mmCIF file of N, CA and C in Angstrom:
data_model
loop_
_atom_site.group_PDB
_atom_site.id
_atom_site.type_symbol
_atom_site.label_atom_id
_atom_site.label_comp_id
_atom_site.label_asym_id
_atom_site.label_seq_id
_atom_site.Cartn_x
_atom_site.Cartn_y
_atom_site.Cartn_z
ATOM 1 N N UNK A 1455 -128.334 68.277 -38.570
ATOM 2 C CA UNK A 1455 -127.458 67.611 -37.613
ATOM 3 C C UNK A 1455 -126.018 67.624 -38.130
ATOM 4 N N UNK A 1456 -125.173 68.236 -37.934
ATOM 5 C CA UNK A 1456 -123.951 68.792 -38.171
ATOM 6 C C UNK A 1456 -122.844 67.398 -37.557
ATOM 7 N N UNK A 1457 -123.398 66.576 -36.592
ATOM 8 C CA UNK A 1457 -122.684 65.407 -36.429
ATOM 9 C C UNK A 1457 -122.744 64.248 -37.486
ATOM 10 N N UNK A 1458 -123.584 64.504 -38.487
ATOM 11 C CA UNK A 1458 -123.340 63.552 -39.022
ATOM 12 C C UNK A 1458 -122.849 63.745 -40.392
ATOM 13 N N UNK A 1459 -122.054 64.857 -40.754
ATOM 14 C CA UNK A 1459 -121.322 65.361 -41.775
ATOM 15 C C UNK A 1459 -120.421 64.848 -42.035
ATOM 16 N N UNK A 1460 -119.790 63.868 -43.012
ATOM 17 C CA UNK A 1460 -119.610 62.780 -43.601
ATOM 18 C C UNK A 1460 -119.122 62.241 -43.036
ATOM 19 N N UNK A 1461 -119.797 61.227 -42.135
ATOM 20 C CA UNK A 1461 -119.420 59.831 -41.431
ATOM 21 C C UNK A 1461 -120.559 58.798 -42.094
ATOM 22 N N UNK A 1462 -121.112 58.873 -43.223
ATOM 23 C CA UNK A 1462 -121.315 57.493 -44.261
ATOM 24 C C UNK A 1462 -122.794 57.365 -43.905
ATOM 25 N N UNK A 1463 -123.328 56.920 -44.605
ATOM 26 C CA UNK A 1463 -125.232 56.343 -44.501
ATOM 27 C C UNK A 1463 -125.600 55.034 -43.158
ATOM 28 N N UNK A 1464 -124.310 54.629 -43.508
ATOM 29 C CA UNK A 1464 -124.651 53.363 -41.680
ATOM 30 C C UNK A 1464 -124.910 54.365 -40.728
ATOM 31 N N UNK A 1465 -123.775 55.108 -40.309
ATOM 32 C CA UNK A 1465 -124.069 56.243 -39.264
ATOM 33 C C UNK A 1465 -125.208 56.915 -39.265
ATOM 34 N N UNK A 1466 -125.161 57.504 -40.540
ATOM 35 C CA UNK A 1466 -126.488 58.606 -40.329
ATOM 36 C C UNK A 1466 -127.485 58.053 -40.026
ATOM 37 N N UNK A 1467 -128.302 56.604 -40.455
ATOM 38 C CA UNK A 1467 -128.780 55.652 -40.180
ATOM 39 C C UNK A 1467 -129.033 55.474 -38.702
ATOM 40 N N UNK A 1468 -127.976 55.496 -37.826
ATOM 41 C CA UNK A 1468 -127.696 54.947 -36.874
ATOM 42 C C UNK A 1468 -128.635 56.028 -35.836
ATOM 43 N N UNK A 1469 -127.858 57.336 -35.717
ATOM 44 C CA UNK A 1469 -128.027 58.682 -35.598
ATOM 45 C C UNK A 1469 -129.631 59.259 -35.022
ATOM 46 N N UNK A 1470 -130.252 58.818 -37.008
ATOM 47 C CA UNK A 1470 -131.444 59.435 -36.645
ATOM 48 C C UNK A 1470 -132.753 58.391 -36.147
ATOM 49 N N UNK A 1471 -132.436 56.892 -36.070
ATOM 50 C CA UNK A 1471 -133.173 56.164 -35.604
ATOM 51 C C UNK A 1471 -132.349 56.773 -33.969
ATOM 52 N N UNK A 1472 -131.382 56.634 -33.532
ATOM 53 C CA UNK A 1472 -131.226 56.698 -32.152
ATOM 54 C C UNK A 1472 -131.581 58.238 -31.405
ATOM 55 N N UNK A 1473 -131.648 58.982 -32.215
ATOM 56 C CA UNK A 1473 -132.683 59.991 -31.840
ATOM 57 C C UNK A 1473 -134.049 59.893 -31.853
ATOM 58 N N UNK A 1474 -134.847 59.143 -32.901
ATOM 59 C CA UNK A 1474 -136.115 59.090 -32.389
ATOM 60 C C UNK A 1474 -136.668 58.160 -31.214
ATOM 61 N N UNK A 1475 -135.873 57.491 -30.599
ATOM 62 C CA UNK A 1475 -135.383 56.963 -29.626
ATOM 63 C C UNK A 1475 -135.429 57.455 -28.780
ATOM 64 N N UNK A 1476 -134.440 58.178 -28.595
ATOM 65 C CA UNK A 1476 -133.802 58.915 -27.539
ATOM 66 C C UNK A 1476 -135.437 59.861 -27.045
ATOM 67 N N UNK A 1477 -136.016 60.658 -28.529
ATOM 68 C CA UNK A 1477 -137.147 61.925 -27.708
ATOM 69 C C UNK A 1477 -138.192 61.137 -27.422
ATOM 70 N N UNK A 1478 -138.137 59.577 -27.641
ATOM 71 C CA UNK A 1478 -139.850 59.094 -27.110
ATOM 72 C C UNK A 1478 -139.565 58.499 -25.633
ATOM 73 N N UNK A 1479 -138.369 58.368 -25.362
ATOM 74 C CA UNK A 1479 -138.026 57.496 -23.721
ATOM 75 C C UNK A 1479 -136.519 58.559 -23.163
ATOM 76 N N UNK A 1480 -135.709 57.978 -23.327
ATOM 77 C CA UNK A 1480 -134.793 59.127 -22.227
ATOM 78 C C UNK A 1480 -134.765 60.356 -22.182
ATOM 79 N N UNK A 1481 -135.643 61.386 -22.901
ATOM 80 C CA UNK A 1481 -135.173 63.027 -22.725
ATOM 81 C C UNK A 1481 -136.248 62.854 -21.337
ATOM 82 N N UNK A 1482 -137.208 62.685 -20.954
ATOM 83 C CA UNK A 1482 -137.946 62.676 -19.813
ATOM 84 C C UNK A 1482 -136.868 63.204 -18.592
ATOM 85 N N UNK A 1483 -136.103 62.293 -18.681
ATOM 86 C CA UNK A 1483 -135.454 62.157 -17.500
ATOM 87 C C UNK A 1483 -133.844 62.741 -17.874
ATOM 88 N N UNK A 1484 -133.049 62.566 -18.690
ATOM 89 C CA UNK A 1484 -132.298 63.530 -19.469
ATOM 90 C C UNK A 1484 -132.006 64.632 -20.416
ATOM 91 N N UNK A 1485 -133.154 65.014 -20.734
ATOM 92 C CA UNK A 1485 -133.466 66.245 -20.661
ATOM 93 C C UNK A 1485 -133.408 66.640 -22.485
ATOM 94 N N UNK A 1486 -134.148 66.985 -22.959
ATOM 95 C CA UNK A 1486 -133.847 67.400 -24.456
ATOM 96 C C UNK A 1486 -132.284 67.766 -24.879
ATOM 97 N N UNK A 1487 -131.357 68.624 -23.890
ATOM 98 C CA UNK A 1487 -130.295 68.963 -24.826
ATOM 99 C C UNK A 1487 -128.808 68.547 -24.059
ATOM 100 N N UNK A 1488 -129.370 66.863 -23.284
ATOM 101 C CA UNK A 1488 -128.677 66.264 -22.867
ATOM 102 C C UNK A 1488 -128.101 66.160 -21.827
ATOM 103 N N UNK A 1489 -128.166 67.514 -20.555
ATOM 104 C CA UNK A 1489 -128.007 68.074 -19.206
ATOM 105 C C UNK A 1489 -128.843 67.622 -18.375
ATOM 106 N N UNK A 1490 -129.707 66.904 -18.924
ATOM 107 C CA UNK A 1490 -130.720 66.295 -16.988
ATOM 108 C C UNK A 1490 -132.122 67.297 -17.785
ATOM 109 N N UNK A 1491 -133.245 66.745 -17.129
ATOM 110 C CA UNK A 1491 -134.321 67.143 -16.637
ATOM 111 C C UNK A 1491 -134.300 68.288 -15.617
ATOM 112 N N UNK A 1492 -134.633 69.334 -15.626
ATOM 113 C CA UNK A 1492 -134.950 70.172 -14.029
ATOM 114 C C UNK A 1492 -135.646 69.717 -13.653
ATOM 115 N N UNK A 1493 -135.678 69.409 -12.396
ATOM 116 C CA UNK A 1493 -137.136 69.291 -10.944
ATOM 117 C C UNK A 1493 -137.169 70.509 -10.806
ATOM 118 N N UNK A 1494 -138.589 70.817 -10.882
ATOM 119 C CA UNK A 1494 -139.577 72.241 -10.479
ATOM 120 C C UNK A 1494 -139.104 72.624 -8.828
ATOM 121 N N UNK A 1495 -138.440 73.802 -9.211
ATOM 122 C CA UNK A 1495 -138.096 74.390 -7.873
ATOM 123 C C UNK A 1495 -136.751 73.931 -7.217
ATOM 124 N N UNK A 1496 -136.216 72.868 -7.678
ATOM 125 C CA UNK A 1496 -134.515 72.304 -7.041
ATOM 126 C C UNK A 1496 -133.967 72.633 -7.856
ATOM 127 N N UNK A 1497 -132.415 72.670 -7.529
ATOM 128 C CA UNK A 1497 -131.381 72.873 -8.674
ATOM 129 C C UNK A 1497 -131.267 71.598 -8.861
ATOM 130 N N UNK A 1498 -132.055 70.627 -8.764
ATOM 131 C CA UNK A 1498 -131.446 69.356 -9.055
ATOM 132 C C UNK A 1498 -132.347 68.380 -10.599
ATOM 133 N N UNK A 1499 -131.454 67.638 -11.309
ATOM 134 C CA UNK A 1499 -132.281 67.324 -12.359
ATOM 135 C C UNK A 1499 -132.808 65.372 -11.907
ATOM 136 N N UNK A 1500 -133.574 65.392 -12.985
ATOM 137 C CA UNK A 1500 -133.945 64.092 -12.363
ATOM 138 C C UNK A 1500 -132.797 63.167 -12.546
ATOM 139 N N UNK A 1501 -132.300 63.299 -13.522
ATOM 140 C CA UNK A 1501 -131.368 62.469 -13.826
ATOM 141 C C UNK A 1501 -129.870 63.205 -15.110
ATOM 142 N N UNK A 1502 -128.576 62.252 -14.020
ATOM 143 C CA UNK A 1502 -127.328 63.193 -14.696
ATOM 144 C C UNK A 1502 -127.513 63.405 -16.048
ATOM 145 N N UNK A 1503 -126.648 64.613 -16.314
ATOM 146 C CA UNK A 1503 -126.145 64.810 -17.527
ATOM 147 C C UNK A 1503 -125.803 63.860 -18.284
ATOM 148 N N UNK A 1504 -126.074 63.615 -19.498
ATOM 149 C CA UNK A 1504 -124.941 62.808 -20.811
ATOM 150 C C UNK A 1504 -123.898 63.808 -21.726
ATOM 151 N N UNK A 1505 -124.291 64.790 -21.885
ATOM 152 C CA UNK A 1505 -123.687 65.441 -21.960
ATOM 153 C C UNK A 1505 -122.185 65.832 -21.533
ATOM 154 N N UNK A 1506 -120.978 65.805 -21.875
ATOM 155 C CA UNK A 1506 -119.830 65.607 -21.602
ATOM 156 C C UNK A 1506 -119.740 64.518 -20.819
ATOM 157 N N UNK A 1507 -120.440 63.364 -20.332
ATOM 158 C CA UNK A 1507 -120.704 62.438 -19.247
ATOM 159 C C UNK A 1507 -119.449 61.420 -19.657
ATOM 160 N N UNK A 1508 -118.113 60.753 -18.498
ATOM 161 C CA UNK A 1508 -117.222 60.344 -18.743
ATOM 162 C C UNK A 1508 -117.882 58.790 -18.793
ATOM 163 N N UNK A 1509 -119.249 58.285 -18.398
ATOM 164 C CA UNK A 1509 -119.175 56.932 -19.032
ATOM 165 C C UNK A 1509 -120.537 56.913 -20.073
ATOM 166 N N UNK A 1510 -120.353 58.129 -20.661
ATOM 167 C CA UNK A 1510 -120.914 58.430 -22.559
ATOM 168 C C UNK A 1510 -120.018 58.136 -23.208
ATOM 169 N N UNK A 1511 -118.955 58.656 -22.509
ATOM 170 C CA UNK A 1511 -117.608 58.721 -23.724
ATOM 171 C C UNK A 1511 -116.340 57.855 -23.321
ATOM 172 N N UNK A 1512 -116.875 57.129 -22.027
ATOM 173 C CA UNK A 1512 -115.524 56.372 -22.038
ATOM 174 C C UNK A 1512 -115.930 54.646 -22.639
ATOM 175 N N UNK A 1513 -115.594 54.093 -22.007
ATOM 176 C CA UNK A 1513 -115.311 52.539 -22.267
ATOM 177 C C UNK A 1513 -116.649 52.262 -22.740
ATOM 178 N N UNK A 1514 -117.036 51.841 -23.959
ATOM 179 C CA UNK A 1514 -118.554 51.332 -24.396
ATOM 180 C C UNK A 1514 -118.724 50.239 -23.634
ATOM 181 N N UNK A 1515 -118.210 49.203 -22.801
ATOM 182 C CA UNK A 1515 -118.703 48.711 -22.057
ATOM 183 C C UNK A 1515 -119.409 49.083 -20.982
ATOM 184 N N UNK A 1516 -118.692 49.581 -20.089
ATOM 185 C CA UNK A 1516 -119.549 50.802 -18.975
ATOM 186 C C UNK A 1516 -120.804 51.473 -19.419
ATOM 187 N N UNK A 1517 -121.147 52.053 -20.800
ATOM 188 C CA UNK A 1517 -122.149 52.605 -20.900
ATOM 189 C C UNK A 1517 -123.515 51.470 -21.170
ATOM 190 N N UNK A 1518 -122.984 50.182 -22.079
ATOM 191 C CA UNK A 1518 -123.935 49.093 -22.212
ATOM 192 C C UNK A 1518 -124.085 48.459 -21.338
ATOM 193 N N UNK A 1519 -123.562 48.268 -20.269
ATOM 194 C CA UNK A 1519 -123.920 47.612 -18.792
ATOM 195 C C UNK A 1519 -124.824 48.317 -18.117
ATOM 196 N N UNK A 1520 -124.818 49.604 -17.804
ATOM 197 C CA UNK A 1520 -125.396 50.477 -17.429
ATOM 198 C C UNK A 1520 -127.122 50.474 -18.752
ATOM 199 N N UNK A 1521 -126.985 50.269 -19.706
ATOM 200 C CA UNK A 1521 -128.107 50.384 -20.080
ATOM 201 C C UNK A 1521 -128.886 49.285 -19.948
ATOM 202 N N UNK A 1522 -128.212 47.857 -19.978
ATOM 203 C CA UNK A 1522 -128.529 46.788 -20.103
ATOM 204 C C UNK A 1522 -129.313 46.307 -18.496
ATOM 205 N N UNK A 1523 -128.615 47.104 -17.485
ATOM 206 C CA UNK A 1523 -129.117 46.882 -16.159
ATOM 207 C C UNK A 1523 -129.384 48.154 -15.071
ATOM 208 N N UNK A 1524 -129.255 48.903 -16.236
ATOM 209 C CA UNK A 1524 -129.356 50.447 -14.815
ATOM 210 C C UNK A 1524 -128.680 50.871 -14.621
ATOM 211 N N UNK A 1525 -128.251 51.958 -13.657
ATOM 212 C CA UNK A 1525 -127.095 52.627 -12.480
ATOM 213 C C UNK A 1525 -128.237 52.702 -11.421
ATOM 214 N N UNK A 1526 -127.892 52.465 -10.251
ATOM 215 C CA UNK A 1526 -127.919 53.304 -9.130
ATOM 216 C C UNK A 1526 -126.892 53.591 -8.313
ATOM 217 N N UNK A 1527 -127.393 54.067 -7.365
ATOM 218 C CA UNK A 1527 -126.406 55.431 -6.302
ATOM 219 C C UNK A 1527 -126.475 56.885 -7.011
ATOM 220 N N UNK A 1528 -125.279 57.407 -6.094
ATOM 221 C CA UNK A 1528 -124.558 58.293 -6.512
ATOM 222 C C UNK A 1528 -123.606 58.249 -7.517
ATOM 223 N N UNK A 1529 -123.855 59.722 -8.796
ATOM 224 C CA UNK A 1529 -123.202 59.635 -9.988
ATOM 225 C C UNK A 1529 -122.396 61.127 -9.601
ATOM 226 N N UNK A 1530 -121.216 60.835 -9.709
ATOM 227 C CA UNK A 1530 -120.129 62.380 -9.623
ATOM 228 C C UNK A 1530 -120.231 63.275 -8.328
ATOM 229 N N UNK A 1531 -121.015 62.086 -7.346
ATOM 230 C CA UNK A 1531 -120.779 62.889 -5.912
ATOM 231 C C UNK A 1531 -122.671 63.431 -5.884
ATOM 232 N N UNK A 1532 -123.539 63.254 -7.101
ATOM 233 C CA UNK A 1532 -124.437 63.865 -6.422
ATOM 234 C C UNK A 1532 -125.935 62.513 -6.453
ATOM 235 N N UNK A 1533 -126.439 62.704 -6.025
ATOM 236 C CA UNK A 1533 -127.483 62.122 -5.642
ATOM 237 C C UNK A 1533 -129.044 62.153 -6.277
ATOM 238 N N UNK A 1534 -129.597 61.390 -7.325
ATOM 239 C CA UNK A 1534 -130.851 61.686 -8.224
ATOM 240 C C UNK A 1534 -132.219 60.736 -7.964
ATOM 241 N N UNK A 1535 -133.123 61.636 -7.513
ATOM 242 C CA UNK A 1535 -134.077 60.709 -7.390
ATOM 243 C C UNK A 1535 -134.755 59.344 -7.942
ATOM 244 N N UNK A 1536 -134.353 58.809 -9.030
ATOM 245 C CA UNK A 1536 -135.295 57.718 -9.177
ATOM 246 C C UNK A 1536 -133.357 57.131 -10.037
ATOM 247 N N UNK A 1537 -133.482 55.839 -9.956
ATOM 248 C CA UNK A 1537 -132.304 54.671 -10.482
ATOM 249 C C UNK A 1537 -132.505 55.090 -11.792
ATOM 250 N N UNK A 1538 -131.353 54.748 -12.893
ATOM 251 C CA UNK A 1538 -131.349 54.109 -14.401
ATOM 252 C C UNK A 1538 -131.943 52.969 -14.256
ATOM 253 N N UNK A 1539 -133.024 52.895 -15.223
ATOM 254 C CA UNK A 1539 -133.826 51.809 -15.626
ATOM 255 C C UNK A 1539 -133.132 50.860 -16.174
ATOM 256 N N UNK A 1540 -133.128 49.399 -16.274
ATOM 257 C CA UNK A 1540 -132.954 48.618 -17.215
ATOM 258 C C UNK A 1540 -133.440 48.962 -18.436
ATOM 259 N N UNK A 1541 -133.069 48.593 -19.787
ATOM 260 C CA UNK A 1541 -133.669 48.845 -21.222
ATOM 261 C C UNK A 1541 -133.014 47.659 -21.491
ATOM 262 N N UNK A 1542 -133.035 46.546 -21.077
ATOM 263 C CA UNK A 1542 -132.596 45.053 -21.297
ATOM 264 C C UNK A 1542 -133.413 44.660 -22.236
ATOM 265 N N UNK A 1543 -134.900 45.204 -22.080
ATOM 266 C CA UNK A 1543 -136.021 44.484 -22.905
ATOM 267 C C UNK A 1543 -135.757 45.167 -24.703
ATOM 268 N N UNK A 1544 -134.941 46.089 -24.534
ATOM 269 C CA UNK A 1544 -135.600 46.411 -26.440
ATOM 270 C C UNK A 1544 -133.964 45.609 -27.015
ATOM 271 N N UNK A 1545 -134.212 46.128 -27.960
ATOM 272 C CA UNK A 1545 -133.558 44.553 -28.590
ATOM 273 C C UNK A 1545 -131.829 45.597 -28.681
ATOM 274 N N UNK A 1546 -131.001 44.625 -29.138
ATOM 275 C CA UNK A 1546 -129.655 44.894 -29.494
ATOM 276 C C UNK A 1546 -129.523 46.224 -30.644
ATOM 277 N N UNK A 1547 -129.988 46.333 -31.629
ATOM 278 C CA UNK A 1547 -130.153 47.360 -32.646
ATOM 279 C C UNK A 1547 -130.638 48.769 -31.944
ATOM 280 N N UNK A 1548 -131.761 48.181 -31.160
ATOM 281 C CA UNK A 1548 -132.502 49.991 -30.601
ATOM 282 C C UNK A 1548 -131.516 50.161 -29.717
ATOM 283 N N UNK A 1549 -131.033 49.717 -28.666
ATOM 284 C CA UNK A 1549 -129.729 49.880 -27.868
ATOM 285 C C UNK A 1549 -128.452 50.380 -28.553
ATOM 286 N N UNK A 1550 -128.083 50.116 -29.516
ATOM 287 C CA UNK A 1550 -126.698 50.266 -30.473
ATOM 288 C C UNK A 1550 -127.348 51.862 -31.395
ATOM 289 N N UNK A 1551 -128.384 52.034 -31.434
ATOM 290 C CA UNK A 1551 -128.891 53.594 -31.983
ATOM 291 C C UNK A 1551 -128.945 54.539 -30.930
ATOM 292 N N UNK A 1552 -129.442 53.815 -30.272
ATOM 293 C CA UNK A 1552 -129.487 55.146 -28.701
ATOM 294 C C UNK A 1552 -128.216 55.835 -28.256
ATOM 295 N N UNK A 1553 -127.415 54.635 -27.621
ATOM 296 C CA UNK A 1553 -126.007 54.812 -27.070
ATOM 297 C C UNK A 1553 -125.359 55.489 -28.198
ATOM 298 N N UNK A 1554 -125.069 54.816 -29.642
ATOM 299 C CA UNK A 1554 -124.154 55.980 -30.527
ATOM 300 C C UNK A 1554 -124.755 57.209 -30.647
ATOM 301 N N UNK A 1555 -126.711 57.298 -30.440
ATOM 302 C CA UNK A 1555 -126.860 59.034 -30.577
ATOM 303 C C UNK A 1555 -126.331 59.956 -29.131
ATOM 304 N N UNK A 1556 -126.277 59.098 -27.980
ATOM 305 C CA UNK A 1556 -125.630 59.340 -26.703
ATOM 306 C C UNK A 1556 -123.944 60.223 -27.124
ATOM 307 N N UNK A 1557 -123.251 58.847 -27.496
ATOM 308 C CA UNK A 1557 -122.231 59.040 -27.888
ATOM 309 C C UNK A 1557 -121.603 60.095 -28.702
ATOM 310 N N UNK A 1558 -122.859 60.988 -29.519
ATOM 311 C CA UNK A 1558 -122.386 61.657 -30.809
ATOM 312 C C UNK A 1558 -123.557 63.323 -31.073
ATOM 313 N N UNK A 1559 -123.740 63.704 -30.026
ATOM 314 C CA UNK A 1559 -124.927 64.806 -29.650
ATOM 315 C C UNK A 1559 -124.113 65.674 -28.837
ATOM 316 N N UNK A 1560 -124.700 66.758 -28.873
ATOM 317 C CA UNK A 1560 -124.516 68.017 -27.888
ATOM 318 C C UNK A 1560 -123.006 67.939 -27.536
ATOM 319 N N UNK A 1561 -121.943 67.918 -28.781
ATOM 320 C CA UNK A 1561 -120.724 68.332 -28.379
ATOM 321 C C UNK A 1561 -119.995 67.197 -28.143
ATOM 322 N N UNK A 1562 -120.747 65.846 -27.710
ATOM 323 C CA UNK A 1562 -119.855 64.654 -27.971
ATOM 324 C C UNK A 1562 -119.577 63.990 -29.065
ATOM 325 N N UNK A 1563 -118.271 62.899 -28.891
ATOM 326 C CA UNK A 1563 -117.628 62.553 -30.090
ATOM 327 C C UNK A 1563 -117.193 61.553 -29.856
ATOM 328 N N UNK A 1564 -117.685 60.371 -29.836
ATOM 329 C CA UNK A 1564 -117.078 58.725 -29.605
ATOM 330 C C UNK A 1564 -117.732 57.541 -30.858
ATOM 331 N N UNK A 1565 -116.896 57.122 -30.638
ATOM 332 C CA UNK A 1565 -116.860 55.427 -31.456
ATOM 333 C C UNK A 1565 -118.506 55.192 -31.457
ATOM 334 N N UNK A 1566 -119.126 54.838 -32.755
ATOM 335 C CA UNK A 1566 -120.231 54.216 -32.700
ATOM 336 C C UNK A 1566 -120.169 52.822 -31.724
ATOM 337 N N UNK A 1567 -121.234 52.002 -31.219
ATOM 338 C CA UNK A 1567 -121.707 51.086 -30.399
ATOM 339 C C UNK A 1567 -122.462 50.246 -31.779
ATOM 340 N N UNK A 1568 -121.849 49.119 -31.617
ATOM 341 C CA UNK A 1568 -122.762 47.992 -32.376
ATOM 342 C C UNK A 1568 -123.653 47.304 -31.408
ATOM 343 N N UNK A 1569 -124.241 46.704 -32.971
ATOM 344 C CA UNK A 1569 -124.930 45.659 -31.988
ATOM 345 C C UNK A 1569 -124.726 44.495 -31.794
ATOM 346 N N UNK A 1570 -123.701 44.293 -32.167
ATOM 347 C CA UNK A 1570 -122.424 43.437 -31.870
ATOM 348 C C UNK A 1570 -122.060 43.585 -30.078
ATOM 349 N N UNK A 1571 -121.504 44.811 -30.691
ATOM 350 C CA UNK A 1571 -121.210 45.248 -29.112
ATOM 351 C C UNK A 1571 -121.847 44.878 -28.179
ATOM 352 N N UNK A 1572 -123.413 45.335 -27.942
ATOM 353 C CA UNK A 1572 -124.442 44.921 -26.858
ATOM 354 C C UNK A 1572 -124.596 43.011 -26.640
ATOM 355 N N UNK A 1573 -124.907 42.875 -28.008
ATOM 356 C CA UNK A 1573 -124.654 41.254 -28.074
ATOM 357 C C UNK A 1573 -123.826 40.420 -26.776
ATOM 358 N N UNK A 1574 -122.499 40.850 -27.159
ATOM 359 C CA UNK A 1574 -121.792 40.564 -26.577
ATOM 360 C C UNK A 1574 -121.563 40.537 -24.834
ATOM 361 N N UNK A 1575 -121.644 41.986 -24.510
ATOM 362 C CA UNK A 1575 -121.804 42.347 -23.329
ATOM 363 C C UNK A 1575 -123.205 42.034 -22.541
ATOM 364 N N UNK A 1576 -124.149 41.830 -23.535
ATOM 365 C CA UNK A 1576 -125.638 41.119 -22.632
ATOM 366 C C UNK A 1576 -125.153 39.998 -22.523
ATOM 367 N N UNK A 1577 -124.454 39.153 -23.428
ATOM 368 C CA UNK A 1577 -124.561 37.309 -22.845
ATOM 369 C C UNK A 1577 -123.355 37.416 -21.489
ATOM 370 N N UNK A 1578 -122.344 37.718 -21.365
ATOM 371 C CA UNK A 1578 -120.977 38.324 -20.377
ATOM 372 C C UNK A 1578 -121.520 38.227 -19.002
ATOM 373 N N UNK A 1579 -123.253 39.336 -19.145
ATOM 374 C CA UNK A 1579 -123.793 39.638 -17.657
ATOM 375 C C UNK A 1579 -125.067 39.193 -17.918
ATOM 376 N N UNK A 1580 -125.478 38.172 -18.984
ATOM 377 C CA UNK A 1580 -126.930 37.570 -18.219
ATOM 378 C C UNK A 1580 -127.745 36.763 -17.070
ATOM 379 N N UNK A 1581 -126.804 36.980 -16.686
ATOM 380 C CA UNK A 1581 -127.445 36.213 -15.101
ATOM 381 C C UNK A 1581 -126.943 37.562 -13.906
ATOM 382 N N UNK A 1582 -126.655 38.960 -14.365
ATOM 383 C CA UNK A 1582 -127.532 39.852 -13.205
ATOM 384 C C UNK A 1582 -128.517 39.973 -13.419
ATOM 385 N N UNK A 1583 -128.916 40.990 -12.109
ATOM 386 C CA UNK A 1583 -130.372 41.047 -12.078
ATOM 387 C C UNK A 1583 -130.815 42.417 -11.707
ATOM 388 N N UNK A 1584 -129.851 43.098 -11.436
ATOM 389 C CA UNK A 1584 -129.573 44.410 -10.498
ATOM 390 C C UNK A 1584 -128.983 45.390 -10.879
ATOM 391 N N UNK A 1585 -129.231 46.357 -10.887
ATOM 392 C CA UNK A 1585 -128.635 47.750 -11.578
ATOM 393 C C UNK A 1585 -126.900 47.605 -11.139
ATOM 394 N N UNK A 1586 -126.123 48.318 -11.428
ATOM 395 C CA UNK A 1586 -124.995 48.208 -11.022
ATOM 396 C C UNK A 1586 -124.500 49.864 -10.518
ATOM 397 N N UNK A 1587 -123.485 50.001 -9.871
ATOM 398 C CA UNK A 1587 -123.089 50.980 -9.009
ATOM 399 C C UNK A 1587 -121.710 52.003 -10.222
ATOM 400 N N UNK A 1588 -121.086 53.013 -9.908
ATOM 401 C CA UNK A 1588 -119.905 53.209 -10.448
ATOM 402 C C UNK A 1588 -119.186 52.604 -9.769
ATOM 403 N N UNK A 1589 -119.613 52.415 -8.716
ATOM 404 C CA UNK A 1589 -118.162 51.647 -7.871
ATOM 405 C C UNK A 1589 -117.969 49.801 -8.397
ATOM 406 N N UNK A 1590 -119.192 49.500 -8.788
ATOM 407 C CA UNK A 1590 -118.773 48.426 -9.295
ATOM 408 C C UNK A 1590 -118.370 48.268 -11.016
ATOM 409 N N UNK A 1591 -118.554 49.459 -11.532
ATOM 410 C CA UNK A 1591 -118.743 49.634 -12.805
ATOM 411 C C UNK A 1591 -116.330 49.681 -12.749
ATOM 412 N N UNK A 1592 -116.283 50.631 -11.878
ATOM 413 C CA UNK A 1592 -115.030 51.427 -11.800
ATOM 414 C C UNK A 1592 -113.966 49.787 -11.596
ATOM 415 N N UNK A 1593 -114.334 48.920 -11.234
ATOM 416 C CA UNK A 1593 -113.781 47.456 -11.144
ATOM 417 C C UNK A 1593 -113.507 46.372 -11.840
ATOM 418 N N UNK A 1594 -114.261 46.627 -12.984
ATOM 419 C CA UNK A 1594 -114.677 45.923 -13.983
ATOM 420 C C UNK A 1594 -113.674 46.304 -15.080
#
């Protein structure tokens, strides 16, 4: 893993727990090398890219809201069969490994995510209940 060439033992830490992560629950639906899942026979994947994805790499809030409660709709104009799940239930640490291996794979390059971070942003929105939109994400 060439991303984690000297950014320190916390990181690498971080990295390869949020990859084993990442291949037992989201490649399903995002796909091993971070582009989506194909559906058999559509050009369409089950679910967007992370890969260059502008809320992988933009505001770590946007991306922990979104994990903490989902996305649905439409993402970049196109349309994917099944919502972002909540992952509200695994704890602050497995969340803060995932998102920085999100953050730091297949060509991306952003700020690790604590679990600080999630901390924070779960107590902010604990009383939704509901996935959230970009359009409400884009407001915030």
């Amino acid at each position: 893993m060439m991303a984690l060439k000297g950014k320190g033992p916390v990181f690498e830490k971080m990295m390869k727990t949020g990859e084993k992560h990442y291949k037992s629950l989201c490649f399903a639906c995002h796909g091993a090398n971070g582009e989506g899942t194909p559906m058999a026979g559509t050009q369409t994947t089950l679910a967007p890219p992370l890969k260059g994805s502008a809320r992988v790499l933009g505001k770590k809030d946007t991306l922990i809201k979104i994990a903490l409660h989902g996305l649905a709709g439409p993402v970049d104009g196109k349309t994917y069969p099944g919502a972002m799940e909540s992952l509200a239930s695994h704890n602050d640490n497995y969340l803060s490994d995932v998102l920085t291996y999100l953050r730091n794979s297949w060509g991306n390059k952003a700020a690790p995510i604590t679990d600080k971070d999630i901390k924070s942003i779960r107590k902010k929105n604990r009383a939704r209940k509901t996935p959230w939109t970009l359009e409400e994400l884009a407001k915030k």
